Tab-separated table of C-alpha atoms and ligand atoms in Angstrom:
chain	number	residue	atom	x	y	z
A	276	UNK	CA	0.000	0.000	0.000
A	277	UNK	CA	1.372	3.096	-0.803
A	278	UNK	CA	2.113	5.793	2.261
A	279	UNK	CA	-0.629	7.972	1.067
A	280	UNK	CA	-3.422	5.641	1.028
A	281	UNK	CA	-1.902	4.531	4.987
A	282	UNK	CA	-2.291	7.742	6.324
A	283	UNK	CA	-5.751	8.322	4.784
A	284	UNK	CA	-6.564	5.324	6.213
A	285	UNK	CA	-4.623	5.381	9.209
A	286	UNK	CA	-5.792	9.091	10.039
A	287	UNK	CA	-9.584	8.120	10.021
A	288	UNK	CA	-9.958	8.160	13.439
A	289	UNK	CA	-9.161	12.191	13.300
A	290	UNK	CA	-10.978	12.808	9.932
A	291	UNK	CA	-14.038	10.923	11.593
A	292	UNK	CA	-13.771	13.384	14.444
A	293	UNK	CA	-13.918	16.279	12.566
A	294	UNK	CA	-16.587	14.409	9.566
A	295	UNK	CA	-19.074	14.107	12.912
A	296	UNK	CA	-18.264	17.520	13.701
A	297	UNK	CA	-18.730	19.034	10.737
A	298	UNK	CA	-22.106	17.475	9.576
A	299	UNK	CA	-23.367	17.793	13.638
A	300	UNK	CA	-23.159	22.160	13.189
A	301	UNK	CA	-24.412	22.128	9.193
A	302	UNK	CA	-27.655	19.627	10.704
A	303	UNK	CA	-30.007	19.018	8.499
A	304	UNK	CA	-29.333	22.472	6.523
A	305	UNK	CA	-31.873	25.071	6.436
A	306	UNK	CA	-34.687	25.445	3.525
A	307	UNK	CA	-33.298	27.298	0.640
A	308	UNK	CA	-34.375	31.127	0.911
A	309	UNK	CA	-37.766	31.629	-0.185
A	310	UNK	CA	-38.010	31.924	-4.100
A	311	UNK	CA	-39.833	34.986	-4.924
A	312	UNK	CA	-43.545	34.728	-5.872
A	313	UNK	CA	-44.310	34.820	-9.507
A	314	UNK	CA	-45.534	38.077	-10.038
A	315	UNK	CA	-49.059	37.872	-10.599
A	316	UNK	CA	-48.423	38.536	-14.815
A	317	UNK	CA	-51.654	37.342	-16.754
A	318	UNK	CA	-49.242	36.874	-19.449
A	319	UNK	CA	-46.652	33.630	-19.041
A	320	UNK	CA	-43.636	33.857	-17.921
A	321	UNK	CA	-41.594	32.019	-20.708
A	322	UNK	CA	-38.264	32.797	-19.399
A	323	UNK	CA	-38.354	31.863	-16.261
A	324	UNK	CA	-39.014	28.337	-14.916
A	325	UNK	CA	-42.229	27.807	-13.433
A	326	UNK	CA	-41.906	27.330	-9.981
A	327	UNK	CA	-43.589	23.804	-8.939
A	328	UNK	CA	-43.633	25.483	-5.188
A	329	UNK	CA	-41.299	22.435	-4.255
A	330	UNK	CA	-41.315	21.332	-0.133
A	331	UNK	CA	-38.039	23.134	1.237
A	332	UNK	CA	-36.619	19.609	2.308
A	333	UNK	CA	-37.843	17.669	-0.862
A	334	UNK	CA	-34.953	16.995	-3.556
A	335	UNK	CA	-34.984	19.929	-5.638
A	336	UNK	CA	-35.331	19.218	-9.556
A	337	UNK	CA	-32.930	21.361	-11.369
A	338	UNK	CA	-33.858	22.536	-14.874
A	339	UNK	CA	-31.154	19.735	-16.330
A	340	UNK	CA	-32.635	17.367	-14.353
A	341	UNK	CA	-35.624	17.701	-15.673
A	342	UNK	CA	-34.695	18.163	-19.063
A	343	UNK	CA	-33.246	14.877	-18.659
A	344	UNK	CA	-35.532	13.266	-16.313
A	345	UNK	CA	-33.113	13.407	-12.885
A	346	UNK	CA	-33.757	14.657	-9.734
A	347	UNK	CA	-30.475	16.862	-7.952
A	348	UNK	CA	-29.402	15.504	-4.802
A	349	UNK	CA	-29.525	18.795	-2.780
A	350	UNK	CA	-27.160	19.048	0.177
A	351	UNK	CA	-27.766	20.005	3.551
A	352	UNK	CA	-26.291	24.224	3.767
A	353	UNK	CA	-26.340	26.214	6.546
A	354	UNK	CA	-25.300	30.217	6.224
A	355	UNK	CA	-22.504	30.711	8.574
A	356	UNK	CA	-22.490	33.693	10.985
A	357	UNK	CA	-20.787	34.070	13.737
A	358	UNK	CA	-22.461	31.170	16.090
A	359	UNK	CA	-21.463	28.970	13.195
A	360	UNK	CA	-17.976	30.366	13.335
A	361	UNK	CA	-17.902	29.957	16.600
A	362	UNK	CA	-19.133	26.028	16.141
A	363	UNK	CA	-16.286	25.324	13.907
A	364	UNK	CA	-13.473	27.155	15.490
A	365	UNK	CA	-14.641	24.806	18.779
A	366	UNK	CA	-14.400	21.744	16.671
A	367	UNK	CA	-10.850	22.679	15.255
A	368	UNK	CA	-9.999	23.171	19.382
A	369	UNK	CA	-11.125	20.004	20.233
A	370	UNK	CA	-8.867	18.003	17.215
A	371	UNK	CA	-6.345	19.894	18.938
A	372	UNK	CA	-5.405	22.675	16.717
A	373	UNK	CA	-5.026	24.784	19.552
A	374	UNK	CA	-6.623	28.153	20.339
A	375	UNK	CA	-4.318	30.309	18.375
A	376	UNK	CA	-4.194	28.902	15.071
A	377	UNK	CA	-8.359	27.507	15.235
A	378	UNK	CA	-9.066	31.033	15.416
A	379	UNK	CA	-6.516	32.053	12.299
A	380	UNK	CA	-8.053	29.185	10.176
A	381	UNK	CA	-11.845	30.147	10.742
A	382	UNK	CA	-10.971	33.987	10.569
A	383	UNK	CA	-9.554	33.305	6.953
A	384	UNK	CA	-12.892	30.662	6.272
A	385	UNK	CA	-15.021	33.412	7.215
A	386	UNK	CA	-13.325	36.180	4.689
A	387	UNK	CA	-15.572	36.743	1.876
A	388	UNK	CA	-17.825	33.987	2.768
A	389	UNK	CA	-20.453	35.413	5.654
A	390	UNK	CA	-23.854	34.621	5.021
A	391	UNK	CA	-23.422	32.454	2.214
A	392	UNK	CA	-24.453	29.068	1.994
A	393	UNK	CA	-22.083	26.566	3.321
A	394	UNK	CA	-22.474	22.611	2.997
A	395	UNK	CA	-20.143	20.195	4.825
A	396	UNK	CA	-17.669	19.157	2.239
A	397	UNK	CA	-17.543	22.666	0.789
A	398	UNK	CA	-16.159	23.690	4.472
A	399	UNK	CA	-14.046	20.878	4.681
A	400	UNK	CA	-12.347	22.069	1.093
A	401	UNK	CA	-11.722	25.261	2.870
A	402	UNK	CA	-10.677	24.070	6.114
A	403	UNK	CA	-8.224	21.483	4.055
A	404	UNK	CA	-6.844	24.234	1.910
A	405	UNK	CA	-6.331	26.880	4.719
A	406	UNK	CA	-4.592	23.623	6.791
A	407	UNK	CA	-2.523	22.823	3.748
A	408	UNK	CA	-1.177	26.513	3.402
A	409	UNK	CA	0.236	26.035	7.323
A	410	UNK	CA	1.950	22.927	6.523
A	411	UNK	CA	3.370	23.658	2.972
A	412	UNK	CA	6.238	25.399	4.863
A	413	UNK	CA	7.326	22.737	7.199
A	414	UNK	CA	7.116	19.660	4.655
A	415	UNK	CA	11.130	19.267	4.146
A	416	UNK	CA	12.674	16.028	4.180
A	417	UNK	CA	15.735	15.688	6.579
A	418	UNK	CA	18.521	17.238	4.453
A	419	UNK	CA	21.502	15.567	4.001
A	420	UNK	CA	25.474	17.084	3.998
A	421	UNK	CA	28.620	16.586	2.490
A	422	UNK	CA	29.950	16.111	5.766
A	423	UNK	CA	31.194	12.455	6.937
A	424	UNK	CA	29.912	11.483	9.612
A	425	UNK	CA	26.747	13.706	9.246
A	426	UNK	CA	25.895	13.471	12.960
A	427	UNK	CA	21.989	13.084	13.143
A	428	UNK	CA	21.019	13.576	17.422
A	429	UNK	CA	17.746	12.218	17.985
A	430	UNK	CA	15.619	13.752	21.215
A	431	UNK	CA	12.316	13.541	22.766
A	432	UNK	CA	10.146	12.805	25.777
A	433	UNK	CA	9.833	9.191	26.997
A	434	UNK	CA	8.177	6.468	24.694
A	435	UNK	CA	7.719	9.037	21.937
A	436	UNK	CA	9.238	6.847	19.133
A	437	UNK	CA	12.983	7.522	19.351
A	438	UNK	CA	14.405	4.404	19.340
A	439	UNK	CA	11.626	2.976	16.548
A	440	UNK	CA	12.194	6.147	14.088
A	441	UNK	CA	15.830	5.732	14.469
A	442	UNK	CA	15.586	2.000	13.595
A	443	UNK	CA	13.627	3.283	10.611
A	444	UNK	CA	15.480	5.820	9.547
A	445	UNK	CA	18.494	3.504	9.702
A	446	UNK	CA	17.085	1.165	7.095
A	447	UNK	CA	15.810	4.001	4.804
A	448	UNK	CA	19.132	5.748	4.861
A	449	UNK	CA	20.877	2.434	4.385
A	450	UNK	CA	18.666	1.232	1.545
A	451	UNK	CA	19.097	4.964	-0.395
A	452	UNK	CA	22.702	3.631	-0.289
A	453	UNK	CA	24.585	5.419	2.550
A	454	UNK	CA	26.279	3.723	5.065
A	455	UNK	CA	24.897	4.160	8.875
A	456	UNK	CA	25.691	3.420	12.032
A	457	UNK	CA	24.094	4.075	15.341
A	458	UNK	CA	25.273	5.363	18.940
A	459	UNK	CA	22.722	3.711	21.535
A	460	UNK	CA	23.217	6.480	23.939
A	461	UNK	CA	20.189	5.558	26.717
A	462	UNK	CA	22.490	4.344	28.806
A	463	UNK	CA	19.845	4.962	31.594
A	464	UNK	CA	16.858	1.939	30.724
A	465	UNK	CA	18.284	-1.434	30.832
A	466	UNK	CA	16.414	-2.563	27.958
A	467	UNK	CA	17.170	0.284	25.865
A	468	UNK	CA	20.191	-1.298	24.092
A	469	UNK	CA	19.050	-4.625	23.018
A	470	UNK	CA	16.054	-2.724	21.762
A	471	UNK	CA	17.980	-0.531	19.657
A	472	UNK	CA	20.080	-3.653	19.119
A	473	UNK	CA	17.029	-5.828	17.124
A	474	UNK	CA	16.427	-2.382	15.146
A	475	UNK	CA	20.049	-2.444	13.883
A	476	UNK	CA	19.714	-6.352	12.993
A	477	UNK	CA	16.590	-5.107	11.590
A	478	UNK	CA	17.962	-2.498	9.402
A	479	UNK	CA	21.445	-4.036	8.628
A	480	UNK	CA	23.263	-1.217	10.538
A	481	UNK	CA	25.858	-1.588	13.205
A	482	UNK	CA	24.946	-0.523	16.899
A	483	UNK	CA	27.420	1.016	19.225
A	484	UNK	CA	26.902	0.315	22.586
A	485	UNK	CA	27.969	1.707	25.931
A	486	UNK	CA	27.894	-0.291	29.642
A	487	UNK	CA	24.302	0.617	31.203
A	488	UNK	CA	24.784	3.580	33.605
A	489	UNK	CA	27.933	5.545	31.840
A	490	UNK	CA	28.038	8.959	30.442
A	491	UNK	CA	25.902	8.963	27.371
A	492	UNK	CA	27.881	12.613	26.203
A	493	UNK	CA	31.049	10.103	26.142
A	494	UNK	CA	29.631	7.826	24.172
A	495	UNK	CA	28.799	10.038	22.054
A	496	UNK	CA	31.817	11.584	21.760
A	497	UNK	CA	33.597	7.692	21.044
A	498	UNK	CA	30.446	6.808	18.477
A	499	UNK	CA	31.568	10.152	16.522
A	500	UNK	CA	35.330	8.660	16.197
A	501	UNK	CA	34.431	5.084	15.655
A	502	UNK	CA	31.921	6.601	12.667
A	503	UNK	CA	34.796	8.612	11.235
A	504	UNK	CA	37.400	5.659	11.344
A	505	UNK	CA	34.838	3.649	9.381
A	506	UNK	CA	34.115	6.604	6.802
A	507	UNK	CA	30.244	6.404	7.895
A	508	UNK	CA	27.997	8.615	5.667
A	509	UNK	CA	25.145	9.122	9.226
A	510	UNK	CA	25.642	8.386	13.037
A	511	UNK	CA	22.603	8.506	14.665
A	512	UNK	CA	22.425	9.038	17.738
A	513	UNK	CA	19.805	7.313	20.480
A	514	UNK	CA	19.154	9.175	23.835
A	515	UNK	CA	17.425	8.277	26.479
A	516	UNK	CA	13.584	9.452	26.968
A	517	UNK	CA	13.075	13.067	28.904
A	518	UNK	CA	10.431	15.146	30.212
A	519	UNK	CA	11.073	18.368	29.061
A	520	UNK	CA	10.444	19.789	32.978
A	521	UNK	CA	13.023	17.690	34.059
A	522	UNK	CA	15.565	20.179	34.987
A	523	UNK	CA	18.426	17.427	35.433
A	524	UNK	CA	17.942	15.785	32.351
A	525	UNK	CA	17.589	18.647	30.240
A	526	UNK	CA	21.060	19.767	31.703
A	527	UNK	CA	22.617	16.283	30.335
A	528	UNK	CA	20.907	16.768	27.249
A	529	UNK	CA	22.597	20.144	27.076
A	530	UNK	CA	26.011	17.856	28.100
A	531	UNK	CA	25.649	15.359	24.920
A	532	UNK	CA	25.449	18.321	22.934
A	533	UNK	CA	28.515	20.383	23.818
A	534	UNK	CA	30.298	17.246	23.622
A	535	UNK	CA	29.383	16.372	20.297
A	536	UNK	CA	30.704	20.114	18.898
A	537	UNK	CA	33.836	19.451	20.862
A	538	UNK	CA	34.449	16.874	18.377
A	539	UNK	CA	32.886	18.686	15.796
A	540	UNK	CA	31.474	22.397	16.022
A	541	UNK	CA	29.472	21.641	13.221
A	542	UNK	CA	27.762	19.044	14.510
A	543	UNK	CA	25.104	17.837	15.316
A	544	UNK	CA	24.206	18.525	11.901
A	545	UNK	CA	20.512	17.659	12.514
A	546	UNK	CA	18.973	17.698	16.255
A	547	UNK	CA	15.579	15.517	15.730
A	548	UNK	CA	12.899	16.124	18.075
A	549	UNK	CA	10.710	12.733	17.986
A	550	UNK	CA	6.921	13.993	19.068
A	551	UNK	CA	4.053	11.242	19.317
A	552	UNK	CA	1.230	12.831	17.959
A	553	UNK	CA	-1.143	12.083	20.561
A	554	UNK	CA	0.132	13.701	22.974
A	555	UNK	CA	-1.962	16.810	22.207
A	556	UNK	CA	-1.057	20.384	23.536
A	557	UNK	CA	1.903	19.317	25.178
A	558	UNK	CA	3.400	19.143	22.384
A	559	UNK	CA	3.781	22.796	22.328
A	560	UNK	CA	5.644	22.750	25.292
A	561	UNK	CA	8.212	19.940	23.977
A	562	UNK	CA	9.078	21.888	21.321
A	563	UNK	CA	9.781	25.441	23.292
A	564	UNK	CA	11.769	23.674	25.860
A	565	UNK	CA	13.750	21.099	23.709
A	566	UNK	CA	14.710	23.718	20.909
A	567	UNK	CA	15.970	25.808	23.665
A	568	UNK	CA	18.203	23.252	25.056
A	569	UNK	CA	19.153	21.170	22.178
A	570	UNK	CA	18.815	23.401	19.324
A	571	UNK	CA	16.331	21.654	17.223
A	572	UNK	CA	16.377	21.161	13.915
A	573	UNK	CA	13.263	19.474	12.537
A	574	UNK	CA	10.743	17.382	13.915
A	575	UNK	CA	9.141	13.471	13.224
A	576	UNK	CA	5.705	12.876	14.507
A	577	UNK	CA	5.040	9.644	15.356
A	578	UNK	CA	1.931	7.473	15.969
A	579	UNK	CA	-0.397	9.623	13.413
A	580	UNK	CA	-1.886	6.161	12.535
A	581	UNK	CA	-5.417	6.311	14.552
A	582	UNK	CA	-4.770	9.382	16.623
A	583	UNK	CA	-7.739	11.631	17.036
A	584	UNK	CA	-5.122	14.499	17.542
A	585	UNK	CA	-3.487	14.741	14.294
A	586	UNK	CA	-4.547	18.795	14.646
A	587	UNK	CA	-1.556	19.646	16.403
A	588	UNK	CA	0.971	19.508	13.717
A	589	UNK	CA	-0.907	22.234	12.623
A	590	UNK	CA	-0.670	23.962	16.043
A	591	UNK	CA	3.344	23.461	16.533
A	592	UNK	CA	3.986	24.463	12.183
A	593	UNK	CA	1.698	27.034	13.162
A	594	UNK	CA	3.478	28.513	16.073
A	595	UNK	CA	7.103	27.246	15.207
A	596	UNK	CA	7.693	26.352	12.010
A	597	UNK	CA	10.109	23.827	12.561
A	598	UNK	CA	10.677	21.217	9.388
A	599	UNK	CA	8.675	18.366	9.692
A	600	UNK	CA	10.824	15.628	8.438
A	601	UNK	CA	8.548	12.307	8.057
A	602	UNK	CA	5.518	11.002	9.950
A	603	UNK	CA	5.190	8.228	12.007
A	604	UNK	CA	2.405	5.408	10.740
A	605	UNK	CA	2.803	2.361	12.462
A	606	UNK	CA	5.862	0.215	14.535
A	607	UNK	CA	6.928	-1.258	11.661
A	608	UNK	CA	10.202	-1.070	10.191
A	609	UNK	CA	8.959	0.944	6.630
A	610	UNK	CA	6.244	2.609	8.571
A	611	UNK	CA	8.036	6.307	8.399
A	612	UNK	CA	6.470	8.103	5.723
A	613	UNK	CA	7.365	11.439	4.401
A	614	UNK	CA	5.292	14.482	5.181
A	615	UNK	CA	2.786	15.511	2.264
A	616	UNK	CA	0.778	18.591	3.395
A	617	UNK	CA	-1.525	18.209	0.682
A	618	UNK	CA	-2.524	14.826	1.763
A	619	UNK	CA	-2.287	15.429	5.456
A	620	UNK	CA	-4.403	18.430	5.111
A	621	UNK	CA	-7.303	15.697	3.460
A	622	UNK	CA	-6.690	13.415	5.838
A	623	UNK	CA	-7.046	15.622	9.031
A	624	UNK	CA	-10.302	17.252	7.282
A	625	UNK	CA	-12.225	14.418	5.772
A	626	UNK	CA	-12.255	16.463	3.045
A	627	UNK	CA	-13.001	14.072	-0.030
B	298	GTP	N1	1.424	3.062	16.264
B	298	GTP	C1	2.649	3.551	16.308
B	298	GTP	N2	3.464	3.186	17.301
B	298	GTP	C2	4.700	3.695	17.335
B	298	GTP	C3	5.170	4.592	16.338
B	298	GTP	N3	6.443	4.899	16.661
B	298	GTP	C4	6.746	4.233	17.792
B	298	GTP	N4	5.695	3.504	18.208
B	298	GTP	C5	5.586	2.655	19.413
B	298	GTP	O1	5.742	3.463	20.555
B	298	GTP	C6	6.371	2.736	21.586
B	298	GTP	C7	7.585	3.504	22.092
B	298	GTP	O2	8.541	3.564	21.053
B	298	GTP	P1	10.086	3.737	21.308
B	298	GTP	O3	10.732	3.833	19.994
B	298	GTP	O4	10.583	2.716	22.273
B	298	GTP	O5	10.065	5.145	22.019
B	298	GTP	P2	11.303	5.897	22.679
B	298	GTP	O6	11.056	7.343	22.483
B	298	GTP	O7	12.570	5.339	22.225
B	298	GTP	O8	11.063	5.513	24.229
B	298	GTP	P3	12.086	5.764	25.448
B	298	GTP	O9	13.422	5.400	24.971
B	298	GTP	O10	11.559	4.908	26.538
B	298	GTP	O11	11.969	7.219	25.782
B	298	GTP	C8	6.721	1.379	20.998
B	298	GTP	O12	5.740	0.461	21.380
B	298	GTP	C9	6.673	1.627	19.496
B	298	GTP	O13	6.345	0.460	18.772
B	298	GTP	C10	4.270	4.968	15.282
B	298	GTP	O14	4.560	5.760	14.388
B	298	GTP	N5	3.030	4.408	15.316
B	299	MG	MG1	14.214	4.643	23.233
């Protein structure tokens, strides 16, 4: 299956959310404004269609349709004004857009468009357009240097999908032709190793390793030689899972990096901040206090397969527009697909 058609598929959960939403504030429409009465003309009106003084929910028959014997299917509408405004910019809050960017999106659906007509997938054509425009910016695949080893540092909070994007990554990189290694630098869980360890068998990629416990900036520092001995195109680099209000860990954080530009002051040449999708508005907060620390350079969001909070990208390209590298559909090994705005921007909408 190709990536698209997985994150169509894989995003339904959030599309559903906002489908529900969508149809729930349009209803059942309301009647089409009252068609003027036929002025009372003795002489017939040839021009203009008599009016068979249709019921306002009844299918409407257009004049091809009845030229060719078909009824029009006629969709709910509902003119929007500012309750309806109001309805939608509630709806884009609650798929986790965020306050700040919800109310950008329906200020720009409302230009030029109060008291017209709406129907659901008309606003959802809107709403996927205006959502597109936010993420055309940030859809930039991880770029790649000249310089050997390109040192790729990958970050995050715990369980966000470090060690499986880096596994990922590995084979991608490895199977576009460049040689990879990787630098398992959680040192802290005592899984965290072997874990990274099947990922390497996994991808074909050798895993440097350090004892449980040591100083993750040191084996960084020895996973930068080792990678430069063996003429390695990428080292990437594991670290351990940290809340970003974890004043401690943030400080080591801050350690592995100085260390690294010891070696190389150029490096890391890419700073990956690994966000799970579902975490929602936190998210925000991730982002603020990793860049500051670690100097981010681009973001993967992971677990977009059946979130119901796929809105957020939108929040942190919104507020930060920070590169989104590749998306996160599933645990397996080719499930890292690169970001397509266009597609996204259907997939988070509903929009057909
Ligand atoms: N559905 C889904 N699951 C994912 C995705 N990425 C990672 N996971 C799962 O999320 C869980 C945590 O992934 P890890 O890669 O161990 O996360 P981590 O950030 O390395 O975790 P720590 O090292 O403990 O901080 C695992 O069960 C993965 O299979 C994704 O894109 N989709
Ligand atoms: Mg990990």
């Amino acid at each position: 299956m190709s990536f698209f058609g997985k994150l169509k598929d894989r995003l339904f959960k959030t599309s559903s959310r906002l489908d529900e939403g969508l149809s729930e504030i349009v209803g059942e429409g309301e009647p089409a404004p009252a068609a003027p009465e036929p002025a009372a003309d003795p002489v017939p009106n040839l021009v203009t269609p008599a009016l068979d003084s249709p019921a306002p929910a009844a299918p409407r028959t257009g004049f091809l349709g009845r030229l060719f014997g078909r009824e029009e299917v006629e969709v709910p509408r509902r003119t929007l004004d500012d309750a309806m405004l109001e309805e939608i910019e509630d709806l884009l809050v609650a798929s986790d857009m965020g306050v700040e960017t919800a109310l950008r999106v329906t200020a720009n659906l409302a230009e030029g468009r109060m008291g017209r007509r709406l129907s659901v997938p008309e606003i959802k054509e809107i709403l996927a357009g205006e959502v597109a425009r936010i993420m055309e910016g940030v859809a930039r695949p991880m770029p790649l240097y000249p310089k050997r080893p390109q040192v790729v540092l990958v970050v995050g909070v715990n369980g966000s999908g470090k060690t499986t994007t880096i596994g990922k990554l590995a084979s991608q990189f490895r199977a576009a032709g460049k040689t990879v290694v990787i630098a398992a630098g959680d040192t802290f869980r005592a899984a965290a190793v072997e874990q990274l360890q099947v990922w390497g068998q996994r991808a074909g990629v050798p895993v440097l390793t350090a004892a449980q416990g040591s100083d993750p900036a040191s084996l960084a520092f020895d996973a930068m030689e080792r990678a430069g001995r063996d003429g390695a195109d990428l080292l990437l680099i594991d670290t351990a899972g940290r809340l970003q209000n974890r004043q401690d860990l943030m400080e080591e954080l801050a350690k592995i990096v100085r260390v690294i530009r010891k070696k190389d002051p150029s490096a890391p040449h890419n700073t990956l901040l690994v966000i799970d999708a579902t975490t929602g508005q936190n998210a925000l907060s991730q982002v603020e206090i990793f860049q500051k620390i670690a100097d981010v350079s681009g973001l993967v969001m992971t677990k977009l397969d059946g979130t119901a909070k796929g809105g957020v990208l939108v929040a942190l390209a919104d507020r930060f527009g920070l590169p989104i590298h590749a998306i996160g559909v599933g645990e397996q090994i080719d499930d890292l697909a690169p970001f397509d705005p266009q597609e996204f921007a259907r997939a988070l909408t509903g929009a057909a």
